[in-house]
CSV table of C-alpha atoms in Angstrom, one decimal:
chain,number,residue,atom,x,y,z
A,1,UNK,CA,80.8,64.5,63.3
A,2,UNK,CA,80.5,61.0,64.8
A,3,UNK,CA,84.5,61.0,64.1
A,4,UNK,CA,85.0,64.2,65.8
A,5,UNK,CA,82.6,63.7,69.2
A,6,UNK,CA,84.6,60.3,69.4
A,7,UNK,CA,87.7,61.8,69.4
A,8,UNK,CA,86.4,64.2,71.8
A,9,UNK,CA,85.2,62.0,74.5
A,10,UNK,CA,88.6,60.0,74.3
A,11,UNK,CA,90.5,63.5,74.7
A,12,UNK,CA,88.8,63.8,77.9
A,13,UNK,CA,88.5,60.6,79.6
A,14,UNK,CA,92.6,60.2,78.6
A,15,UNK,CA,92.6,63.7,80.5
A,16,UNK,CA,90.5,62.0,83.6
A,17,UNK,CA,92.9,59.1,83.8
A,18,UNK,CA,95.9,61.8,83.7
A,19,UNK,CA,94.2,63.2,86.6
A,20,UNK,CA,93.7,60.2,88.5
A,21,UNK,CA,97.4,59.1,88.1
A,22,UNK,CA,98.2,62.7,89.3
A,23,UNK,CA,95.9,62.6,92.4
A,24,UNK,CA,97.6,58.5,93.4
A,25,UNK,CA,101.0,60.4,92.9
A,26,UNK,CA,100.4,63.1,95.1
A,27,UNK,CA,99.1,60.5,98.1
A,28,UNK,CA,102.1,58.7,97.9
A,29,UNK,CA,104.5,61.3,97.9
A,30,UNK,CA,105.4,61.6,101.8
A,31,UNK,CA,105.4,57.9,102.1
A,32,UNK,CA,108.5,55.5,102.0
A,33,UNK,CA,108.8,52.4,100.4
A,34,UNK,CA,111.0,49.7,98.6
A,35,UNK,CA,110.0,50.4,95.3
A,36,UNK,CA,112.1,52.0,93.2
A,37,UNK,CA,112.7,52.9,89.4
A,38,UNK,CA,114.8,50.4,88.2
A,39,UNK,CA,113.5,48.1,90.7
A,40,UNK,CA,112.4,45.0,89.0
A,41,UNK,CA,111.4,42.4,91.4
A,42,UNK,CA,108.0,42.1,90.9
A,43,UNK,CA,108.1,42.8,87.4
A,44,UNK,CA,105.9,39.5,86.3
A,45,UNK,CA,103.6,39.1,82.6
A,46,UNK,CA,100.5,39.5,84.9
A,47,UNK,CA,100.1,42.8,85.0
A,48,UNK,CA,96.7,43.9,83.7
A,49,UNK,CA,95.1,46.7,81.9
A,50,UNK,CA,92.1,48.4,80.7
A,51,UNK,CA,92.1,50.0,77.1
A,52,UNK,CA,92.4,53.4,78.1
A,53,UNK,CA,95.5,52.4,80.0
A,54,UNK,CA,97.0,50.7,77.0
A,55,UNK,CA,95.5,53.5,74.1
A,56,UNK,CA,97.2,56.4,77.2
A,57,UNK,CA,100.7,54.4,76.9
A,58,UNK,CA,100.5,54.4,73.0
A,59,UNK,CA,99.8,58.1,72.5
A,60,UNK,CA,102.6,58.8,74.5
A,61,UNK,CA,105.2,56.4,72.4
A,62,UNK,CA,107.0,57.3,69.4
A,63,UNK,CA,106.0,55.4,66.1
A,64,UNK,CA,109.3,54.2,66.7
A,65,UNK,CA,109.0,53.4,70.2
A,66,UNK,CA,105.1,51.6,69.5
A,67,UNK,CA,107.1,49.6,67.0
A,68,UNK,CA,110.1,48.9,69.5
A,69,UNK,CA,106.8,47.7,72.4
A,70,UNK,CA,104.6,46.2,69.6
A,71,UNK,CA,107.6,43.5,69.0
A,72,UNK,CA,108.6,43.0,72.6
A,73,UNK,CA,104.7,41.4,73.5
A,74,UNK,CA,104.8,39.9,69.9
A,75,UNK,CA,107.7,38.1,70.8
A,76,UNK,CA,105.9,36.7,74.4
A,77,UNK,CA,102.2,36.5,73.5
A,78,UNK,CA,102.4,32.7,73.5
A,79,UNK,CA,103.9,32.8,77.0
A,80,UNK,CA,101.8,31.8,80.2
A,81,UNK,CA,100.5,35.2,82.1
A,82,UNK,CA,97.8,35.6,84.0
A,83,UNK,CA,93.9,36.5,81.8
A,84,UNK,CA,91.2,38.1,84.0
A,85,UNK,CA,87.9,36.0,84.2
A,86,UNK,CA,86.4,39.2,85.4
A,87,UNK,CA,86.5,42.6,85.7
A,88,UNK,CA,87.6,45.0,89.3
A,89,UNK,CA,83.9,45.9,88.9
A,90,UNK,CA,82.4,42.8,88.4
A,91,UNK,CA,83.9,40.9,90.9
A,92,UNK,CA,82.4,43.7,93.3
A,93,UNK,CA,79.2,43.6,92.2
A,94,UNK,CA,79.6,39.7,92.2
A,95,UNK,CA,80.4,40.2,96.0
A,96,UNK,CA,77.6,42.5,96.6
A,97,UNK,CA,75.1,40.4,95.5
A,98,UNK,CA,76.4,37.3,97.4
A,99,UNK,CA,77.8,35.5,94.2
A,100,UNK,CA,80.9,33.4,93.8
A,101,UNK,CA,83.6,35.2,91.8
A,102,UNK,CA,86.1,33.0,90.0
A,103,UNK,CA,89.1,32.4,91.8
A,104,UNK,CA,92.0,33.4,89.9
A,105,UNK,CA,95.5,33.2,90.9
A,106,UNK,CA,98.6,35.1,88.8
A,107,UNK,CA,102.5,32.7,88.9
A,108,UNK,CA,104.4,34.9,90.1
A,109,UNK,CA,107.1,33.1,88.4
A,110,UNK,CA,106.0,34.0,85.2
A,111,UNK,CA,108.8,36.6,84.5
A,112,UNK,CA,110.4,38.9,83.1
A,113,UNK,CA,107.8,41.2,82.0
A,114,UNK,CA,107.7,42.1,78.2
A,115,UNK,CA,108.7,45.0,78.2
A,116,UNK,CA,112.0,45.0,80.3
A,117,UNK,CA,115.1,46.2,79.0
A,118,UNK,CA,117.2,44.8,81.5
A,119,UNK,CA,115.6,45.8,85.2
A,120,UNK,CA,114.5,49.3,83.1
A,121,UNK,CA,110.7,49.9,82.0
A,122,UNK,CA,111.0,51.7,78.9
A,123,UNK,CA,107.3,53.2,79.7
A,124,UNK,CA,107.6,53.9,83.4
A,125,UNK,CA,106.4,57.6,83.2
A,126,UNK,CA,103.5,56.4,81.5
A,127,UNK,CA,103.2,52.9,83.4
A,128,UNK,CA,99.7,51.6,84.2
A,129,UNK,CA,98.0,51.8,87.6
A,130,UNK,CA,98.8,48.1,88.1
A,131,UNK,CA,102.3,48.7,87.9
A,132,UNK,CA,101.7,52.2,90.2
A,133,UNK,CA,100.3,50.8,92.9
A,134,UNK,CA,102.4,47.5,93.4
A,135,UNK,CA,104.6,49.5,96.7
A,136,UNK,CA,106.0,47.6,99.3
A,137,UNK,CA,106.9,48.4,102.7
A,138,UNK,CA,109.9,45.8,102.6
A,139,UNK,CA,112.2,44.7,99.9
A,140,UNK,CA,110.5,42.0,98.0
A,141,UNK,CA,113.5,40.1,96.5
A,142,UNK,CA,114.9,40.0,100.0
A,143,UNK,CA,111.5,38.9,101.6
A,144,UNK,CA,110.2,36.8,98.8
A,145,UNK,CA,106.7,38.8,99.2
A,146,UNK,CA,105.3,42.1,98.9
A,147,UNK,CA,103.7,43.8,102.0
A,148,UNK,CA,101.6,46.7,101.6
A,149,UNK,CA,99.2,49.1,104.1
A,150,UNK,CA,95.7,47.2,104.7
A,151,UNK,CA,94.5,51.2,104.2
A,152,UNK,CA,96.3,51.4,100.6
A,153,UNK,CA,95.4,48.1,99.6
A,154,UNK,CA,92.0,50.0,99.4
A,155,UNK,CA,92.4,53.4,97.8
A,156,UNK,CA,94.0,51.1,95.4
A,157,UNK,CA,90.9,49.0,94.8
A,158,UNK,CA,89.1,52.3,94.5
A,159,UNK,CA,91.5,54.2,91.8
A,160,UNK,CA,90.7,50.3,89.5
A,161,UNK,CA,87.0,50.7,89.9
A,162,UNK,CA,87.1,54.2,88.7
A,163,UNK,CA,89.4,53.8,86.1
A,164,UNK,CA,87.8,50.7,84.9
A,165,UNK,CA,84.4,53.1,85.0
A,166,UNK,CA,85.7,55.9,83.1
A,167,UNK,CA,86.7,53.4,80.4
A,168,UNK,CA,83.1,52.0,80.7
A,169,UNK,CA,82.8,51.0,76.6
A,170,UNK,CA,86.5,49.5,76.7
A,171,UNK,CA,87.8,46.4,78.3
A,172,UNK,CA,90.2,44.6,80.7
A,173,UNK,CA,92.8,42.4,80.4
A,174,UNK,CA,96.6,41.8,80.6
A,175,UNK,CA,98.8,44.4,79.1
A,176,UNK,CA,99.8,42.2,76.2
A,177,UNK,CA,96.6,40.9,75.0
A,178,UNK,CA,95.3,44.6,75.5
A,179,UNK,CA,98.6,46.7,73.9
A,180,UNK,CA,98.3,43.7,70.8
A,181,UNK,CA,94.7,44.3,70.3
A,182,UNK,CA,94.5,48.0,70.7
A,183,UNK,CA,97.0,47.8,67.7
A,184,UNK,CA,95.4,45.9,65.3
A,185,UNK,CA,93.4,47.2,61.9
A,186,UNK,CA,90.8,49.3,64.1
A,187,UNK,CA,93.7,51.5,65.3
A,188,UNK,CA,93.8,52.5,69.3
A,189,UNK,CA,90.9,54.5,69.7
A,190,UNK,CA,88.9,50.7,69.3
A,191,UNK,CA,88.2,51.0,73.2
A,192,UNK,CA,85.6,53.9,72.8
A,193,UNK,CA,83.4,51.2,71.1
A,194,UNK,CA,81.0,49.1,72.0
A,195,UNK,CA,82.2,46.1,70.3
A,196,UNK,CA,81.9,42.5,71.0
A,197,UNK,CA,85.6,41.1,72.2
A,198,UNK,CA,85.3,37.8,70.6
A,199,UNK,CA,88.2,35.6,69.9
A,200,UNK,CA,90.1,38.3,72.7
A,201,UNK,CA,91.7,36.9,76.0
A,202,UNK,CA,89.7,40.3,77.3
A,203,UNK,CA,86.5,41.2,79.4
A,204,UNK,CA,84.4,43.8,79.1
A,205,UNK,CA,84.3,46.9,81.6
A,206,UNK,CA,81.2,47.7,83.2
A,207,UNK,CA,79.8,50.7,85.2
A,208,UNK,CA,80.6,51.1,88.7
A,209,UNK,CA,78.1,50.3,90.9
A,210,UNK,CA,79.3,49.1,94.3
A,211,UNK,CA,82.9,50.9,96.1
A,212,UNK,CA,84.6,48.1,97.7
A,213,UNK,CA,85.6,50.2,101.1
A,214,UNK,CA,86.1,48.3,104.9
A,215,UNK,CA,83.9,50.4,107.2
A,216,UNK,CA,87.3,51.1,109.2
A,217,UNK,CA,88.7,53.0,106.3
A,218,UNK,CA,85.7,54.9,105.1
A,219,UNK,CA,86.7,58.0,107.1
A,220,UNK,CA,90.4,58.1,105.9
A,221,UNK,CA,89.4,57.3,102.1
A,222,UNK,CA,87.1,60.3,102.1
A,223,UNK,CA,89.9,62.3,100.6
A,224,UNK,CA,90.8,60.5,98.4
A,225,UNK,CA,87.2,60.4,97.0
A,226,UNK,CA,86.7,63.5,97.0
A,227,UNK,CA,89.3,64.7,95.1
A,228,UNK,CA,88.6,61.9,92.3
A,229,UNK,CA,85.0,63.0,92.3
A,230,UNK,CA,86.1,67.3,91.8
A,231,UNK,CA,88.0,66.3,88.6
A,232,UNK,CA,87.1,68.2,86.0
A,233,UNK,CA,88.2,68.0,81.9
């Protein structure tokens, strides 16, 4: 029975994420940017993850294909990419109560990403929100940057700390370490429990507790909230 509510709760909080995805999608649909399929500039090893955005990218691969991604991040898990200290949620609640959150900076020049094949992700209908919400405004291998709306930077802060708190008994980290460990002897369903991560280069998730919103874009994020907050699975 334990087996079967388990398998339950991940059914549904796969669906939630589904839902989320959908929801970002939809917001950026009458918008124009740089970013493109097939568009690799800012395609670095830094991208990070939680488990349910690794174990969501799994269910959707192929044995094959899993095997085909498994040896990719084999191949470049001794390579440098950026490691989380802490958690989207954590560094908010660090902030709220007047802390001092690690400062962590990601090489940009720590590239390709894994996964690659050529300037093609082989998992870009199933990419994680990291990957989703990196849109610029200009093009970043002619500017050398990325620029992206003050007002998105936000919703996309908001669409981390609720995936991160839907994926509550999981953890965070970059997609390798995360894709690797979800993969190993307790298959990818290991994110549903509450398990110490030692000897991981991954943090644990914690509850959402503290929305990291400017006051002048509480009004135009309302939407956006609101629809999150009506999903139902």
């Amino acid at each position: 029975m334990d087996e079967i509510g388990n398998h339950l709760k991940i059914k549904m909080k796969l669906a939630f994420l589904e839902q989320m995805y959908a929801i970002y999608d939809h917001y950026l649909e009458d918008k124009e940017f740089s970013c493109k399929r097939f568009c690799d500039s800012c395609c670095t090893r830094n991208v990070t993850i939680t488990t349910l955005e690794g174990s969501y990218i799994l269910r959707h691969l192929s044995s094959q294909d899993q095997g085909n991604l498994i040896g990719c991040l084999e191949r470049d898990r001794f390579k440098a990419r950026f490691s989380p200290e802490v958690t989207i949620n954590r560094f908010a609640d660090c902030c709220r109560n007047g802390g001092n959150p690690p400062e962590e900076e990601a090489d940009p020049n720590w590239t390709p990403c894994s996964l690659l094949k050529g300037n093609e992700c082989p998992i870009y209908r199933y990419r994680p929100f990291g990957c989703r919400c990196l849109v610029s405004t200009v093009h970043c291998r002619e500017t050398g940057f990325a620029q992206i709306d003050p007002l998105l930077l936000t919703i996309n802060t908001i669409f981390q700390q609720y995936i991160e708190h839907i994926d509550l008994h999981g953890a965070t980290g970059n997609l390798i370490d995360v894709i690797l460990h979800l993969k190993q002897e307790d298959g990818n369903e290991v994110f549903q429990r509450d398990k110490k991560l030692k000897n991981t280069n991954l943090v644990s998730n914690t509850i959402l507790t503290y929305l990291m919103i400017p006051p002048e874009h509480r009004e135009e994020v309302w939407p956006i909230l609101d629809s999150i907050q009506r999903i139902r699975v």
